Amino acid sequence: MVPETKALLFDLDGTLLERDRSVRLFVKQQYQKYSHHFKDISENHYLHTFISLDQRGYVWKDKVYQTMLENYGITDISWEALLDDYIHNFHTNCLPSNNLDAVFNILKEMGFALGIITNGFTEFQLKNIKALGIERYMDVILISEKEGLKKPNTALFQRTLKVLDTAPDQSIYVGDTFIEPSLQV
C-alpha cells in the first residue's frame, strides 16, 4: 500500500522565489543607486559580473563585492556598503514563482502541511519569505543558519518532519537542484 502524502516541503531560492529574476532586478537597482562609483562600467557589465561571481547564490556576497571592486579598481565605495545594501534591500525585489498564492491556497484547502527548508542566513531569508507573502501558509520554516545544519544534511529534513509529525514516505520535497543527501550531523 502506498502511503498518503501529508506534507509538502519546499526550497526557497529558485523554487518559490524567482531568484534569477529577483537578483537581476536588485543588481540593476543597485547599479543605478551607486552608478556614480561605476563611471567606466556599464550596467550590463556590472550585472553580468555579479551574476558570474554569485554562482547562483552559492558564493556569499561579501566575496562577490570584494572581487568586483578589486577587479574594477574601485576604491571610493566599500564592499561592505554594497553588501549592506544587498542585505537590507534585496527583499524589496523578490519575485514569486508564478501563481504562488493560488497554489498554496489550493494545497492548504486540500489539507497538506506545508513547509520551507532553505539554506542561508536567517534574517535575510525570513525577509525574503515575508516579501513573498507566503509565511502565512507555512506550518514550519527551517533556515540553515538558525538550525546549524545545511541542506542536503538529512537531519534538517528529519527536524522538519518531526515538527509536522509526518513520516518521510508521507512527504515530498520540491526544489530546483538535486544534491545527494548527506548523513552528516
Coordinates of C-alpha atoms in Angstrom, one line a residue:
M1 CA 0.0 0.0 0.0
V2 CA 1.3 3.5 -0.9
P3 CA 1.3 5.9 2.0
E4 CA -0.8 9.1 1.7
T5 CA 1.2 12.3 1.1
K6 CA 0.6 14.6 4.1
A7 CA 3.3 17.2 3.8
L8 CA 4.8 19.2 1.0
L9 CA 8.1 20.9 1.7
F10 CA 9.8 23.5 -0.5
D11 CA 13.1 25.0 -1.1
L12 CA 13.0 28.9 -1.3
D13 CA 15.6 30.2 -3.8
G14 CA 14.8 29.1 -7.3
T15 CA 11.7 27.3 -6.3
L16 CA 9.2 29.7 -4.5
L17 CA 11.4 32.7 -5.2
E18 CA 12.2 33.5 -8.8
R19 CA 15.8 34.0 -7.7
D20 CA 17.4 34.7 -11.1
R21 CA 14.9 37.4 -12.0
S22 CA 14.9 38.9 -8.4
V23 CA 18.8 39.1 -8.5
R24 CA 18.7 40.8 -11.9
L25 CA 16.2 43.3 -10.7
F26 CA 18.1 44.0 -7.5
V27 CA 21.5 44.4 -9.2
K28 CA 20.1 46.8 -11.8
Q29 CA 18.6 48.8 -9.0
Q30 CA 21.9 48.8 -7.0
Y31 CA 23.8 49.8 -10.1
Q32 CA 21.5 52.8 -10.6
K33 CA 21.8 53.8 -6.9
Y34 CA 25.6 53.7 -6.9
S35 CA 26.3 54.4 -10.6
H36 CA 28.4 57.4 -9.7
H37 CA 31.0 55.0 -8.4
F38 CA 31.0 52.9 -11.5
K39 CA 31.8 55.5 -14.1
D40 CA 33.7 53.3 -16.5
I41 CA 31.5 50.2 -16.0
S42 CA 28.2 49.7 -17.8
E43 CA 25.1 48.4 -16.1
N44 CA 25.2 45.3 -18.3
H45 CA 28.8 44.6 -17.4
Y46 CA 28.1 45.1 -13.6
L47 CA 25.1 42.8 -13.9
H48 CA 26.9 40.0 -15.7
T49 CA 30.0 40.3 -13.4
F50 CA 27.7 40.0 -10.3
I51 CA 25.8 37.0 -11.7
S52 CA 29.0 35.2 -12.8
L53 CA 30.7 35.7 -9.3
D54 CA 27.5 34.9 -7.4
Q55 CA 27.3 31.4 -8.9
R56 CA 23.5 31.1 -8.4
G57 CA 23.8 32.1 -4.7
Y58 CA 26.5 29.6 -3.8
V59 CA 29.0 32.4 -3.1
W60 CA 28.1 34.8 -0.4
K61 CA 28.0 38.4 -1.4
D62 CA 31.0 39.6 0.7
K63 CA 33.2 37.7 -1.7
V64 CA 31.3 38.8 -4.7
Y65 CA 31.6 42.5 -3.9
Q66 CA 35.2 42.3 -2.8
T67 CA 36.1 40.6 -6.1
M68 CA 34.1 43.1 -8.1
L69 CA 35.6 46.2 -6.6
E70 CA 39.1 44.7 -6.7
N71 CA 38.7 43.8 -10.4
Y72 CA 37.3 47.2 -11.2
G73 CA 39.9 49.0 -9.2
I74 CA 37.2 51.0 -7.4
T75 CA 38.2 52.4 -4.0
D76 CA 35.6 55.2 -3.4
I77 CA 32.9 52.8 -2.1
S78 CA 33.5 49.8 0.1
W79 CA 32.3 46.2 -0.5
E80 CA 30.7 46.5 3.0
A81 CA 28.4 49.3 1.8
L82 CA 27.3 47.2 -1.2
L83 CA 26.8 44.2 0.9
D84 CA 24.8 46.2 3.4
D85 CA 22.6 47.4 0.6
Y86 CA 22.1 43.8 -0.6
I87 CA 21.3 42.5 2.9
H88 CA 18.8 45.3 3.7
N89 CA 17.2 45.8 0.3
F90 CA 17.3 42.5 -1.7
H91 CA 13.9 41.6 -0.3
T92 CA 12.2 44.6 -2.0
N93 CA 13.0 42.9 -5.3
C94 CA 11.7 39.4 -4.5
L95 CA 9.5 38.0 -7.2
P96 CA 7.4 34.9 -6.5
S97 CA 7.1 31.9 -8.8
N98 CA 4.0 32.0 -11.0
N99 CA 0.7 31.6 -9.2
L100 CA 2.3 31.1 -5.9
D101 CA -0.6 32.3 -3.7
A102 CA -3.2 30.4 -5.8
V103 CA -1.1 27.2 -5.5
F104 CA -0.7 27.5 -1.7
N105 CA -4.4 28.3 -1.2
I106 CA -5.3 25.1 -3.1
L107 CA -2.7 23.0 -1.2
K108 CA -4.0 24.3 2.1
E109 CA -7.6 23.6 1.1
M110 CA -6.5 20.1 0.3
G111 CA -5.2 19.7 3.8
F112 CA -1.5 19.4 3.2
A113 CA 1.0 20.5 5.8
L114 CA 3.4 23.0 4.2
G115 CA 7.0 23.9 5.0
I116 CA 10.1 25.6 3.8
I117 CA 13.6 24.2 4.2
T118 CA 16.3 26.6 2.9
N119 CA 19.9 27.3 3.3
G120 CA 21.0 30.8 4.1
F121 CA 21.1 33.5 6.8
T122 CA 18.0 33.5 9.0
E123 CA 17.1 37.2 9.0
F124 CA 17.8 37.6 5.2
Q125 CA 15.7 34.5 4.2
L126 CA 12.9 35.5 6.6
K127 CA 12.7 38.9 5.0
N128 CA 12.5 37.3 1.5
I129 CA 9.8 34.9 2.7
K130 CA 7.8 37.8 4.1
A131 CA 8.3 39.8 0.9
L132 CA 6.7 36.9 -1.0
G133 CA 3.8 36.9 1.5
I134 CA 3.9 33.2 2.0
E135 CA 4.8 32.8 5.6
R136 CA 1.1 32.6 6.5
Y137 CA 0.8 29.3 4.6
M138 CA 3.7 27.6 6.3
D139 CA 3.4 25.2 9.2
V140 CA 7.2 25.1 9.5
I141 CA 10.2 27.2 8.2
L142 CA 13.7 25.9 8.8
I143 CA 16.7 28.0 7.8
S144 CA 20.1 26.5 7.8
E145 CA 21.8 29.3 9.9
K146 CA 19.3 29.0 12.7
E147 CA 19.3 25.2 12.6
G148 CA 23.1 24.9 12.4
L149 CA 22.7 22.5 9.5
K150 CA 22.7 22.9 5.7
K151 CA 20.9 21.0 3.0
P152 CA 21.4 18.3 1.9
N153 CA 22.0 17.1 5.5
T154 CA 19.2 14.7 6.3
A155 CA 19.0 15.8 9.9
L156 CA 17.5 19.1 8.7
F157 CA 14.7 17.2 6.9
Q158 CA 14.2 15.0 9.9
R159 CA 13.7 18.0 12.1
T160 CA 11.0 19.3 9.8
L161 CA 9.2 16.0 9.7
K162 CA 9.3 15.8 13.5
V163 CA 7.7 19.3 13.8
L164 CA 5.0 18.2 11.3
D165 CA 4.6 14.8 12.9
T166 CA 5.0 13.2 9.5
A167 CA 7.0 10.3 8.1
P168 CA 9.4 10.6 5.2
D169 CA 7.3 8.4 3.0
Q170 CA 4.3 10.8 3.6
S171 CA 6.3 13.8 2.5
I172 CA 7.5 15.4 -0.7
Y173 CA 10.3 17.9 -1.0
V174 CA 10.2 20.3 -4.0
G175 CA 13.4 22.1 -5.0
D176 CA 15.3 23.3 -8.0
T177 CA 18.6 21.5 -7.5
F178 CA 19.3 17.8 -6.8
I179 CA 22.1 17.2 -4.3
E180 CA 22.6 13.7 -2.9
P181 CA 21.6 13.8 0.8
S182 CA 24.3 13.6 3.4
L183 CA 24.1 11.7 6.6
Q184 CA 26.4 14.2 8.4
V185 CA 25.2 15.7 11.6

